[in-house]
mmCIF file with all atom_site columns, C-alpha atoms in Angstrom:
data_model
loop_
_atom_site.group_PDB
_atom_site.id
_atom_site.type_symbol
_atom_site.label_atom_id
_atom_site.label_alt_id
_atom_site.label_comp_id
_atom_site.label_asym_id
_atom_site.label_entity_id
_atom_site.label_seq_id
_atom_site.pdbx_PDB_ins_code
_atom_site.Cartn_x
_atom_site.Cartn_y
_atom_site.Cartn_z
_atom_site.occupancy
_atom_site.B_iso_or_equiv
_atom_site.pdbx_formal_charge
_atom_site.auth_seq_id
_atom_site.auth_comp_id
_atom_site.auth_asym_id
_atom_site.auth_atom_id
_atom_site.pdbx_PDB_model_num
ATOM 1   C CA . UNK A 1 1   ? 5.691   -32.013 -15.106 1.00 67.00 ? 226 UNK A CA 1
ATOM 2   C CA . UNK A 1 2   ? 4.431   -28.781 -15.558 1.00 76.00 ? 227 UNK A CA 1
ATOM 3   C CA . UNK A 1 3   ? 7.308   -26.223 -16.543 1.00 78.00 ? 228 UNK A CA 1
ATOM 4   C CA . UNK A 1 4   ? 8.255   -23.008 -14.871 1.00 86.00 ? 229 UNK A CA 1
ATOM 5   C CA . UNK A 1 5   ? 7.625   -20.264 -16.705 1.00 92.00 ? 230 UNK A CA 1
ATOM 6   C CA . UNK A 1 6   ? 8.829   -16.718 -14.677 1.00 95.00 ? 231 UNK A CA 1
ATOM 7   C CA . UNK A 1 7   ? 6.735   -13.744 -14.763 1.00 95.00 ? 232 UNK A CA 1
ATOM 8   C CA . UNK A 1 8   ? 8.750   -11.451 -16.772 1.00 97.00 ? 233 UNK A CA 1
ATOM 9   C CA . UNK A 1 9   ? 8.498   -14.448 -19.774 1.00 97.00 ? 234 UNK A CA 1
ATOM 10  C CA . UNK A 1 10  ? 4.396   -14.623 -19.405 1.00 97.00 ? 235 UNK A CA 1
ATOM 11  C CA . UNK A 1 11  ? 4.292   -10.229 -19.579 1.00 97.00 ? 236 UNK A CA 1
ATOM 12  C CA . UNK A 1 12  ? 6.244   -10.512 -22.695 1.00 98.00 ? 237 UNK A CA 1
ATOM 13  C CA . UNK A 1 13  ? 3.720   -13.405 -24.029 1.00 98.00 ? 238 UNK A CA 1
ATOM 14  C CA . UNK A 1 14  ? 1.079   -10.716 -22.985 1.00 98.00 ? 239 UNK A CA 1
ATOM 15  C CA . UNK A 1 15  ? 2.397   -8.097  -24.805 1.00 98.00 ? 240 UNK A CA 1
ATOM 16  C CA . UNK A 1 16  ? 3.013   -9.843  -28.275 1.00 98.00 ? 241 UNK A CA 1
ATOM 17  C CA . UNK A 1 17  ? -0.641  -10.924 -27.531 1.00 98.00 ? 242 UNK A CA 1
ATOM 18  C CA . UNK A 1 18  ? -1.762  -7.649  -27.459 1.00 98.00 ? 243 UNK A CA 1
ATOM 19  C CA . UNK A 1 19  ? 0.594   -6.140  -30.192 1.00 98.00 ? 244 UNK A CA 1
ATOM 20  C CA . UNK A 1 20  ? -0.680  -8.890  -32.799 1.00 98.00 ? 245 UNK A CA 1
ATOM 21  C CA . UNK A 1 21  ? -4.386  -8.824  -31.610 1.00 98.00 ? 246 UNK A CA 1
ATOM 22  C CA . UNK A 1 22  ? -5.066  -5.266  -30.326 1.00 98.00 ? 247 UNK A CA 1
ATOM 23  C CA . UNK A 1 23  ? -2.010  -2.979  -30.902 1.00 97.00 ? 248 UNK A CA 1
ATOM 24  C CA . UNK A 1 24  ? -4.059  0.338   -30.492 1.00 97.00 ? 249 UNK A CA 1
ATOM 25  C CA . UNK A 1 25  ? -3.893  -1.095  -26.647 1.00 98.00 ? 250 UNK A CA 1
ATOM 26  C CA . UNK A 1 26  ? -7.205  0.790   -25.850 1.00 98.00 ? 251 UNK A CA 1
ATOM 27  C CA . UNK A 1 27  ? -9.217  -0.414  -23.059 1.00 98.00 ? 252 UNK A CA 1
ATOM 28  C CA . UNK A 1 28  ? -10.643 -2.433  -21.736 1.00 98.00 ? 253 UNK A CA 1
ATOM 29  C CA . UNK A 1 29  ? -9.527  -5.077  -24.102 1.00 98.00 ? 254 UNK A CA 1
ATOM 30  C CA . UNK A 1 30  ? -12.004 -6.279  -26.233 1.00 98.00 ? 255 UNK A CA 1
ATOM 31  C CA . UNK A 1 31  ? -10.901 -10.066 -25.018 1.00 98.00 ? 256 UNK A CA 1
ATOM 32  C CA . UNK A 1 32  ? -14.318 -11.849 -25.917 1.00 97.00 ? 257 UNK A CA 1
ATOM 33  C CA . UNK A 1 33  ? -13.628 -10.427 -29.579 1.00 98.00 ? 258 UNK A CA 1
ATOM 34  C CA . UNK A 1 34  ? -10.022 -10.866 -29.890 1.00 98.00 ? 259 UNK A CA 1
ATOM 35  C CA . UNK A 1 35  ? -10.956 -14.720 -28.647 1.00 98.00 ? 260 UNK A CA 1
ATOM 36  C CA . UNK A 1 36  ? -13.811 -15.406 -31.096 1.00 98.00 ? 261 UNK A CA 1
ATOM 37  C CA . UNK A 1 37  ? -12.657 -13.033 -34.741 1.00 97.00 ? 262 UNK A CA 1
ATOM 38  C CA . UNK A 1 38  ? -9.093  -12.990 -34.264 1.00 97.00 ? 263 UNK A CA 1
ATOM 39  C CA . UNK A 1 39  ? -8.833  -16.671 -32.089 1.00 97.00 ? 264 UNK A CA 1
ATOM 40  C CA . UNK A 1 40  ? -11.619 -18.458 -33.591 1.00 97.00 ? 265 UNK A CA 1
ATOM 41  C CA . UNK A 1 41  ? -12.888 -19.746 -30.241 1.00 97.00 ? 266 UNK A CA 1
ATOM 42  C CA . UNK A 1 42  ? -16.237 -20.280 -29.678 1.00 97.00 ? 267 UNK A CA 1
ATOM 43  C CA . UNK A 1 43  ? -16.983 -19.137 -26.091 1.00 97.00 ? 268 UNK A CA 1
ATOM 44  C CA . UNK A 1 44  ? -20.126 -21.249 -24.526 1.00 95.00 ? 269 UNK A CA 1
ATOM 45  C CA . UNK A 1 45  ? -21.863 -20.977 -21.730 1.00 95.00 ? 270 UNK A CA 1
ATOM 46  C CA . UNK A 1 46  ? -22.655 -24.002 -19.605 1.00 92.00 ? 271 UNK A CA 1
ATOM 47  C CA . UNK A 1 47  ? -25.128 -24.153 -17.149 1.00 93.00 ? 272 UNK A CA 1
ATOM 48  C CA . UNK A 1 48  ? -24.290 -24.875 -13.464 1.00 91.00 ? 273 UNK A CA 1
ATOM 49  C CA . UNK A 1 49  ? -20.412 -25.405 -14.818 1.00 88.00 ? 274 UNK A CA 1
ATOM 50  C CA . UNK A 1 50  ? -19.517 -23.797 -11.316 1.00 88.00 ? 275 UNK A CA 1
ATOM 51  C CA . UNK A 1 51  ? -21.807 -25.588 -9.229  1.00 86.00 ? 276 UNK A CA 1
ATOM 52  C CA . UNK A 1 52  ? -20.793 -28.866 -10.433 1.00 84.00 ? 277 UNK A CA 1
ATOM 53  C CA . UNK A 1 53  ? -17.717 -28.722 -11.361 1.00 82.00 ? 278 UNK A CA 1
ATOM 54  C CA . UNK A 1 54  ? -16.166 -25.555 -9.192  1.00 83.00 ? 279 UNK A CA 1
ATOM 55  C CA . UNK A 1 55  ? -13.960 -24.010 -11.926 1.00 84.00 ? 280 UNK A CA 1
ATOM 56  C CA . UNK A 1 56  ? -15.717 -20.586 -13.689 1.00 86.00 ? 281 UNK A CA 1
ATOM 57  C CA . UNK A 1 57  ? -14.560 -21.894 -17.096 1.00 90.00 ? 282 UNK A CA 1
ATOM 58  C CA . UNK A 1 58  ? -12.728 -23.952 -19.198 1.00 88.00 ? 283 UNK A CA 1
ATOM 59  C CA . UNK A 1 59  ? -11.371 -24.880 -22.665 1.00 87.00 ? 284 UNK A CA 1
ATOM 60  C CA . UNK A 1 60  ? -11.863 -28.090 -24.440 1.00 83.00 ? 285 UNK A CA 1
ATOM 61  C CA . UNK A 1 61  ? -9.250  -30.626 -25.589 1.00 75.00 ? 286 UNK A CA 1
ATOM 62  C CA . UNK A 1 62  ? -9.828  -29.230 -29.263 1.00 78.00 ? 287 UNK A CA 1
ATOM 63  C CA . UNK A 1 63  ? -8.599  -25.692 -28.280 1.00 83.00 ? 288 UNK A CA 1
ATOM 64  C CA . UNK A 1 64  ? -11.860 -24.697 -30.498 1.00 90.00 ? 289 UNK A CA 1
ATOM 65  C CA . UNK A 1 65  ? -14.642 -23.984 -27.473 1.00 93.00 ? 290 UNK A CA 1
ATOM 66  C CA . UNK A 1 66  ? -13.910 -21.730 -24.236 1.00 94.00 ? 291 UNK A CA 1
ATOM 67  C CA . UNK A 1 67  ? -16.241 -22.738 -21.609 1.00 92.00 ? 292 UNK A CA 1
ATOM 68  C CA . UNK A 1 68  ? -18.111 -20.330 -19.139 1.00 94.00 ? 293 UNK A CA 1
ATOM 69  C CA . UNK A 1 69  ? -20.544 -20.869 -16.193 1.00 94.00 ? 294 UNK A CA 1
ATOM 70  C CA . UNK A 1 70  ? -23.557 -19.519 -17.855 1.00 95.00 ? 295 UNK A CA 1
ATOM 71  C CA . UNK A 1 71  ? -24.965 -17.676 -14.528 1.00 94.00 ? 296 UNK A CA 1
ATOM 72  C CA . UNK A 1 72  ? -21.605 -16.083 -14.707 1.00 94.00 ? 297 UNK A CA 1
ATOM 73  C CA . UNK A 1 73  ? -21.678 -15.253 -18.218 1.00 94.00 ? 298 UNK A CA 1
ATOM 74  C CA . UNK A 1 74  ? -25.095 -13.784 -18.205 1.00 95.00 ? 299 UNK A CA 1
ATOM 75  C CA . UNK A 1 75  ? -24.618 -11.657 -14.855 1.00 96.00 ? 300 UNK A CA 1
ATOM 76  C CA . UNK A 1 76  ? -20.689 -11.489 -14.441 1.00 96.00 ? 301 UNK A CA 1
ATOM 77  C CA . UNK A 1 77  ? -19.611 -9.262  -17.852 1.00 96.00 ? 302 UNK A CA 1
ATOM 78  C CA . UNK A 1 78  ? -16.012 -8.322  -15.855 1.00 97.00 ? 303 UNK A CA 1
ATOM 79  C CA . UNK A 1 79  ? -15.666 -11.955 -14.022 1.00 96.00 ? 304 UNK A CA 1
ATOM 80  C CA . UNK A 1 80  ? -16.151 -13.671 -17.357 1.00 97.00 ? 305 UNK A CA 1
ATOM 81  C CA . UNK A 1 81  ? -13.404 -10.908 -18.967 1.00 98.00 ? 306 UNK A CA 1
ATOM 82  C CA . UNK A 1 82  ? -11.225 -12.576 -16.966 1.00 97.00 ? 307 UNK A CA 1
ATOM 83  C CA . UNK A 1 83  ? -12.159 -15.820 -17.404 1.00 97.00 ? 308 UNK A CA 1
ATOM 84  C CA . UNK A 1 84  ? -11.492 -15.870 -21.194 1.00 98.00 ? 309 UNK A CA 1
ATOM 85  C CA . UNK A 1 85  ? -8.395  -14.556 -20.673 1.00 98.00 ? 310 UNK A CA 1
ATOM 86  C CA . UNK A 1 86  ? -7.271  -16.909 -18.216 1.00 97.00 ? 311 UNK A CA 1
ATOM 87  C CA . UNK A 1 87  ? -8.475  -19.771 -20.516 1.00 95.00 ? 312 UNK A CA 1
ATOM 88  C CA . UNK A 1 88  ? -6.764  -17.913 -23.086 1.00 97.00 ? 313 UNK A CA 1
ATOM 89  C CA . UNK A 1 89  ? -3.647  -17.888 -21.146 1.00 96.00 ? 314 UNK A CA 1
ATOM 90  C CA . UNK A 1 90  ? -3.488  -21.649 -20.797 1.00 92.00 ? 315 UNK A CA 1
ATOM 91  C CA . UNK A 1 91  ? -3.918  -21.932 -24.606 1.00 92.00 ? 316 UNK A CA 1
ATOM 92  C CA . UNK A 1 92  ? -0.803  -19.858 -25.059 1.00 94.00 ? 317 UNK A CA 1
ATOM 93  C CA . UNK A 1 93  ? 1.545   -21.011 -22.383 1.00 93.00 ? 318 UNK A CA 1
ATOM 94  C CA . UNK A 1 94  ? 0.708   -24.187 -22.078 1.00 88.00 ? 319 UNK A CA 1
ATOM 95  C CA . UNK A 1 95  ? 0.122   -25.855 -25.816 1.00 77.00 ? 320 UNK A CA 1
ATOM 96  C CA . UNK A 1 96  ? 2.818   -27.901 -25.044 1.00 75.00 ? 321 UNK A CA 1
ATOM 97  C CA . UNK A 1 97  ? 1.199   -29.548 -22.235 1.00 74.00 ? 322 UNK A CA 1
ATOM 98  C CA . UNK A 1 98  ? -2.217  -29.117 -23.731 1.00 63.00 ? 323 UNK A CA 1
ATOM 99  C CA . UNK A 1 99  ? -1.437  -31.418 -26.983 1.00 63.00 ? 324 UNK A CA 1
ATOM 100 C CA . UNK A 1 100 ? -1.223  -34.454 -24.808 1.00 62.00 ? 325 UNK A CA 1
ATOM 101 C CA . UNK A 1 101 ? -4.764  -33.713 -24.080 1.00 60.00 ? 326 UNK A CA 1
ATOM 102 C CA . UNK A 1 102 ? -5.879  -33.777 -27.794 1.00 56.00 ? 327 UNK A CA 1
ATOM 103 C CA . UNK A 1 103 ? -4.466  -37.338 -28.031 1.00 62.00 ? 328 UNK A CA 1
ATOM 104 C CA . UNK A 1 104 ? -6.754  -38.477 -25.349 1.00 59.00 ? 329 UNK A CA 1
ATOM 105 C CA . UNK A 1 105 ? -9.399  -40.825 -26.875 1.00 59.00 ? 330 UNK A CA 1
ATOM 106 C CA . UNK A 1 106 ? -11.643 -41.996 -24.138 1.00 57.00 ? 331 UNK A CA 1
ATOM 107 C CA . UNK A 1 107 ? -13.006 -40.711 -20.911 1.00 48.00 ? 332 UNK A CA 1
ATOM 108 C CA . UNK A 1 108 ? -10.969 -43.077 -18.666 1.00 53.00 ? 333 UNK A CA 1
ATOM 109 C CA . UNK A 1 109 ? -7.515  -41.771 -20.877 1.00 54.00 ? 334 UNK A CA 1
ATOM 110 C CA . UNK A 1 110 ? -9.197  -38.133 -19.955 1.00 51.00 ? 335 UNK A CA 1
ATOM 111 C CA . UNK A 1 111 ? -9.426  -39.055 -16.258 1.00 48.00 ? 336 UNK A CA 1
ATOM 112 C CA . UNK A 1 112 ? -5.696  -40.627 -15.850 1.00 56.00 ? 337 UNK A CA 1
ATOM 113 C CA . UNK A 1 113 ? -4.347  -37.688 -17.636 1.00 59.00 ? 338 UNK A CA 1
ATOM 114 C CA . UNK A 1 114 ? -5.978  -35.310 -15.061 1.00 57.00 ? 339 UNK A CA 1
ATOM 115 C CA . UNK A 1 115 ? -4.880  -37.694 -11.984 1.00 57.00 ? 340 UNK A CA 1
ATOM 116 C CA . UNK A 1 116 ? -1.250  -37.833 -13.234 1.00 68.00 ? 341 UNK A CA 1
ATOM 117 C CA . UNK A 1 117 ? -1.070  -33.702 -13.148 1.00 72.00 ? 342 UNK A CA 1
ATOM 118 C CA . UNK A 1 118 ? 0.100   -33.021 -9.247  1.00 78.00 ? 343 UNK A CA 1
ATOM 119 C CA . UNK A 1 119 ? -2.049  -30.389 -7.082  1.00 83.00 ? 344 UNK A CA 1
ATOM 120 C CA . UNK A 1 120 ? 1.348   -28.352 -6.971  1.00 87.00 ? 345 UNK A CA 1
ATOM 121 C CA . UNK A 1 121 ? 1.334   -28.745 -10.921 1.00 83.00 ? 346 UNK A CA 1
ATOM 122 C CA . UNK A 1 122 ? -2.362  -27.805 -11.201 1.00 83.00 ? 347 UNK A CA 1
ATOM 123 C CA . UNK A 1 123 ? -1.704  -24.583 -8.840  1.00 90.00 ? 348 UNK A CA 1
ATOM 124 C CA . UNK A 1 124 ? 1.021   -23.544 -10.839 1.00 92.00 ? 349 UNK A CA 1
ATOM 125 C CA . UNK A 1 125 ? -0.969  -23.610 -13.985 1.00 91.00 ? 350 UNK A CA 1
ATOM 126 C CA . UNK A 1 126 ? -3.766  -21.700 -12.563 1.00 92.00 ? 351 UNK A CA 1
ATOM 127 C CA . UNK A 1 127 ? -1.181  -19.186 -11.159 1.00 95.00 ? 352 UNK A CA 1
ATOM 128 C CA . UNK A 1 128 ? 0.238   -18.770 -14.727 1.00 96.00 ? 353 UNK A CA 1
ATOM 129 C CA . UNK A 1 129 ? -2.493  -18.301 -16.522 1.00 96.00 ? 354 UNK A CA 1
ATOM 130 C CA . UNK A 1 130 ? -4.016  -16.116 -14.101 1.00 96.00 ? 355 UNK A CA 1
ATOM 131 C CA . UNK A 1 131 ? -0.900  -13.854 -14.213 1.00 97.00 ? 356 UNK A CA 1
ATOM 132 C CA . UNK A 1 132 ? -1.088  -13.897 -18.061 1.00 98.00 ? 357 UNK A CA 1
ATOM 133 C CA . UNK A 1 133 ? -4.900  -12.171 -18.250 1.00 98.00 ? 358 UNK A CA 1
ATOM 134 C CA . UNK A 1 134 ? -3.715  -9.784  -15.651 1.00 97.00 ? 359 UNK A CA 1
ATOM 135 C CA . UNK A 1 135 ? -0.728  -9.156  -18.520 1.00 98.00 ? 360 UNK A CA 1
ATOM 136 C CA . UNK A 1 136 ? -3.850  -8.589  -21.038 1.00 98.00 ? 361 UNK A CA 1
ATOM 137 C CA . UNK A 1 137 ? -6.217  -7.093  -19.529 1.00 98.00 ? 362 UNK A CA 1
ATOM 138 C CA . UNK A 1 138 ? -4.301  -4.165  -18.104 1.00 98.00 ? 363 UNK A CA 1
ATOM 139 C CA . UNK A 1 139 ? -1.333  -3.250  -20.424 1.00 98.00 ? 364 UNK A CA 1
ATOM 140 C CA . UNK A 1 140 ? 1.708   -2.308  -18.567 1.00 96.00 ? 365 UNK A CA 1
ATOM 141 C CA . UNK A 1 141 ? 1.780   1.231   -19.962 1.00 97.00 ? 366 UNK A CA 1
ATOM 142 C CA . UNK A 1 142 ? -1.635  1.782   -19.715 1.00 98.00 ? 367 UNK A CA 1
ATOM 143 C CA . UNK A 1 143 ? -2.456  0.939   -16.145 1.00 98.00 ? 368 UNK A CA 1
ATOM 144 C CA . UNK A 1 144 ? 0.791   3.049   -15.071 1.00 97.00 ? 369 UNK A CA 1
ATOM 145 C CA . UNK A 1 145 ? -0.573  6.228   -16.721 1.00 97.00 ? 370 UNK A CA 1
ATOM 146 C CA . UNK A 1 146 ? -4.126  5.339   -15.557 1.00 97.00 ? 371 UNK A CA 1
ATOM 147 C CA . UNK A 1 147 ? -3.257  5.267   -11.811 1.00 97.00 ? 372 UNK A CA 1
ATOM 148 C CA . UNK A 1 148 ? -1.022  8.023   -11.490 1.00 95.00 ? 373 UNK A CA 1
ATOM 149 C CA . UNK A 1 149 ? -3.108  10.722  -13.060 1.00 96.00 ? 374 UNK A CA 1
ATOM 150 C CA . UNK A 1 150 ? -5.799  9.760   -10.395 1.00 95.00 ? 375 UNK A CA 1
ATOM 151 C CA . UNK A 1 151 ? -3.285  10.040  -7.704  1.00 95.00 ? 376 UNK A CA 1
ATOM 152 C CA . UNK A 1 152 ? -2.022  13.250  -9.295  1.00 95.00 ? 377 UNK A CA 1
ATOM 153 C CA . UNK A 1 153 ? -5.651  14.194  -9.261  1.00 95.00 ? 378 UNK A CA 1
ATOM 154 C CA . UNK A 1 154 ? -5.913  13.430  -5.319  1.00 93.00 ? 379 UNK A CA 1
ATOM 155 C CA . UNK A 1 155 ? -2.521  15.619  -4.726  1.00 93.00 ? 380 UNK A CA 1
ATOM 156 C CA . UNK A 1 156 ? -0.781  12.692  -4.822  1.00 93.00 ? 381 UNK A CA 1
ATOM 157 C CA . UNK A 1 157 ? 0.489   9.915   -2.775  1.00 91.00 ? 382 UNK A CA 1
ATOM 158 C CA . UNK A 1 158 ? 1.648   12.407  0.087   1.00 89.00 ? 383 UNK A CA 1
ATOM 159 C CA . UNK A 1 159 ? -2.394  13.136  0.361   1.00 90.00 ? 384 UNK A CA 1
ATOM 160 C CA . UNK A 1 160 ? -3.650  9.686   -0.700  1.00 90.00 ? 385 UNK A CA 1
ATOM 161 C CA . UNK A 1 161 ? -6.141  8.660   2.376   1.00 89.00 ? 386 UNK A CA 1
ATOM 162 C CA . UNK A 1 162 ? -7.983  5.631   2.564   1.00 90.00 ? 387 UNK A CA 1
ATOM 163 C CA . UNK A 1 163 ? -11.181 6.289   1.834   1.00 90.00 ? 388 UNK A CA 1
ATOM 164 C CA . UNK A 1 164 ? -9.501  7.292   -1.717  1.00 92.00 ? 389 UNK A CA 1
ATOM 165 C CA . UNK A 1 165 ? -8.817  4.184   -2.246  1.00 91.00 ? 390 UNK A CA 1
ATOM 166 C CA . UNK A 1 166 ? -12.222 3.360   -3.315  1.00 92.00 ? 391 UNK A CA 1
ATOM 167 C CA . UNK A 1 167 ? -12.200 6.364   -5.691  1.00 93.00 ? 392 UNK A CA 1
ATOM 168 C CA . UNK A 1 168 ? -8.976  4.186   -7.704  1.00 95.00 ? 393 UNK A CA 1
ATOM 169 C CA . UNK A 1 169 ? -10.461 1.067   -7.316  1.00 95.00 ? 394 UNK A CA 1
ATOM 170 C CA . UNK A 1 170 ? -13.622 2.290   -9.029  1.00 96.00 ? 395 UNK A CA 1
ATOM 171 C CA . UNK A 1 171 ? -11.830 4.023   -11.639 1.00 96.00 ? 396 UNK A CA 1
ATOM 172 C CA . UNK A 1 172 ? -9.614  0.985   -12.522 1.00 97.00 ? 397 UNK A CA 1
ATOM 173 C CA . UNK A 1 173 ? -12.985 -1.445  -12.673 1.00 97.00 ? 398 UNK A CA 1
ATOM 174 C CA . UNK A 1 174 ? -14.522 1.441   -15.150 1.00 97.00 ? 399 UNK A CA 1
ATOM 175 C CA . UNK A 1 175 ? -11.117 2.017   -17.371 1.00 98.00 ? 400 UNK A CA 1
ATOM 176 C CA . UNK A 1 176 ? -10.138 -1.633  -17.740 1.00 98.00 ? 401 UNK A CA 1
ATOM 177 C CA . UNK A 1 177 ? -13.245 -3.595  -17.725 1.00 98.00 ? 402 UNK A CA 1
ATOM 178 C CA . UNK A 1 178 ? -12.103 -5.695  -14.625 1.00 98.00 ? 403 UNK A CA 1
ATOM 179 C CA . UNK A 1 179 ? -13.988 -6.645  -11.194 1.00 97.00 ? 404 UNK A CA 1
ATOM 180 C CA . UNK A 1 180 ? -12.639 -5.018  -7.912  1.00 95.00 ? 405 UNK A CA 1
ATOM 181 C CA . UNK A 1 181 ? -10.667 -7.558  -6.791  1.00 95.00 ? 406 UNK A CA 1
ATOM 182 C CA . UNK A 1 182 ? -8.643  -8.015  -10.281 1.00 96.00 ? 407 UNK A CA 1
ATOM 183 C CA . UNK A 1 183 ? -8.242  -4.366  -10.043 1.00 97.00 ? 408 UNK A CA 1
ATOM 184 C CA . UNK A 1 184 ? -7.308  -4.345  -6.142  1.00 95.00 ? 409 UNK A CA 1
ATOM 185 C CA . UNK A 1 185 ? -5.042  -7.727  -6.742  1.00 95.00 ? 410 UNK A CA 1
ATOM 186 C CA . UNK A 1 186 ? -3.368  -5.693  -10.110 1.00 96.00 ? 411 UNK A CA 1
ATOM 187 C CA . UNK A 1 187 ? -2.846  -2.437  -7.766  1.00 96.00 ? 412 UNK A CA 1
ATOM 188 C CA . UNK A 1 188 ? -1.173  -4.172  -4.697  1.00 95.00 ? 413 UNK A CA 1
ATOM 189 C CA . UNK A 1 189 ? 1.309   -6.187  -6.998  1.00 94.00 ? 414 UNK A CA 1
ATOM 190 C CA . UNK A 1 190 ? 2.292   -3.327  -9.001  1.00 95.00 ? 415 UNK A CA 1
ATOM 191 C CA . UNK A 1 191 ? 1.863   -0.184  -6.405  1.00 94.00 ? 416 UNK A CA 1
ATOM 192 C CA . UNK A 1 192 ? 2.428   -1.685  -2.736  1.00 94.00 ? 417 UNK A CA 1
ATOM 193 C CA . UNK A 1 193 ? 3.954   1.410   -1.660  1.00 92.00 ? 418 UNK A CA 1
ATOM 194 C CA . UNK A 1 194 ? 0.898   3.330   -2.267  1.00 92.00 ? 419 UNK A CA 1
ATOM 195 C CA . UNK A 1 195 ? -0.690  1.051   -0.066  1.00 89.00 ? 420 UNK A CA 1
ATOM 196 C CA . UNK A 1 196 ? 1.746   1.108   2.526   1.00 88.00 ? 421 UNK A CA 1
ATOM 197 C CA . UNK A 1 197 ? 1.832   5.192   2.357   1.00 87.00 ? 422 UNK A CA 1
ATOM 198 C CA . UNK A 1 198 ? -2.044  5.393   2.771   1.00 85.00 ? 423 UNK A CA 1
ATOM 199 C CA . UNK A 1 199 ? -2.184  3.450   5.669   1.00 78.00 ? 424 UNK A CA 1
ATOM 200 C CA . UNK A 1 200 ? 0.414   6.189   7.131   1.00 80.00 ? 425 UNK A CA 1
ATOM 201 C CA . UNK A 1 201 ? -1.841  8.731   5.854   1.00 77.00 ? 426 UNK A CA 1
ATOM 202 C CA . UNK A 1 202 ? -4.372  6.993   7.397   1.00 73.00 ? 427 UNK A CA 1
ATOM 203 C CA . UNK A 1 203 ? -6.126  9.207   10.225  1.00 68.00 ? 428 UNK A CA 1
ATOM 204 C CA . UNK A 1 204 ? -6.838  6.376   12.362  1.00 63.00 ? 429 UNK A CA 1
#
């Protein structure tokens, strides 16, 4: 059973992440560094991981080796940000669930492991980790004072149209090191009124 873990628990996890590991807080976040120097993880790149096995990455039951689709890794500098993060995040909030892993011996003890974690159980990891790299990779203070001096720039949410909108996303991507839909995903969670005011801006 996979246990809840609420969202103000996993931003704290973030943030002691990035005090211990990065406290300057400058972005984007070296993450690939932080996992390798600081981590000791070896990231790897695996060639048609995706294809074959639909997930972007991975880590293995030694906690010692992040795996990354090597297409993605190559091509996908922001995408695999986030990946190592994610995988990061799984290292850090779940360890307890992880260590039954290391105990597996044998490919068939690998495979009943996996079968006896529920989809709903499986979701809710992804979800968790997922929300744990968005912790990391844009610090709570840091993303605030990033998006409202480019409102301020754009005379503010009063004036925000939606053509600006691509102006912020594009300036998020840049400042943080993300792809457009981590920065767009980030921006709705923590700004949906900005959203909601630009489509009354909206001209249209």
């Amino acid at each position: 059973m996979v246990p809840y873990i609420d969202n103000d628990t996993i931003f704290h996890k973030a943030n002691d992440f990035l005090c211990k590991y990065h406290v300057s807080f400058d972005c984007p976040i070296p993450i690939d560094l932080i996992a390798e120097k600081n981590l000791g993880l070896i990231i790897f790149p695996i060639t048609n991981l995706e294809r074959y096995c639909e997930v972007h990455g991975g880590i293995s039951k030694d906690f010692k080796t992040i795996l990354v689709d090597e297409k993605q890794y190559m091509n996908q500098e922001c995408r695999t940000r986030f990946t190592i993060a994610h995988e990061i995040g799984h290292l850090i909030l779940h360890s307890g669930l992880f260590s039954e892993i290391s105990k597996v011996s044998t490919n068939k003890e690998y495979i009943d492991f996996q079968n006896h974690i529920s989809i709903d159980d499986h979701r809710k990891l992804e979800i968790q980790a997922n929300f744990f790299a968005e912790e990391v990779l844009f610090p709570k203070d840091v993303f605030r004072e990033t998006v409202e001096k480019i409102i301020g720039e754009l005379g503010g949410i009063d004036k925000l149209l939606p053509t600006d909108l691509f102006l912020v996303m594009s300036t998020l991507e840049k400042s943080f090191g993300v792809t457009g839909i981590a920065a767009y995903n980030k921006f709705k969670r923590d700004y949906p009124e900005v959203l909601d005011r630009v489509l009354v801006n909206s001209p249209f």
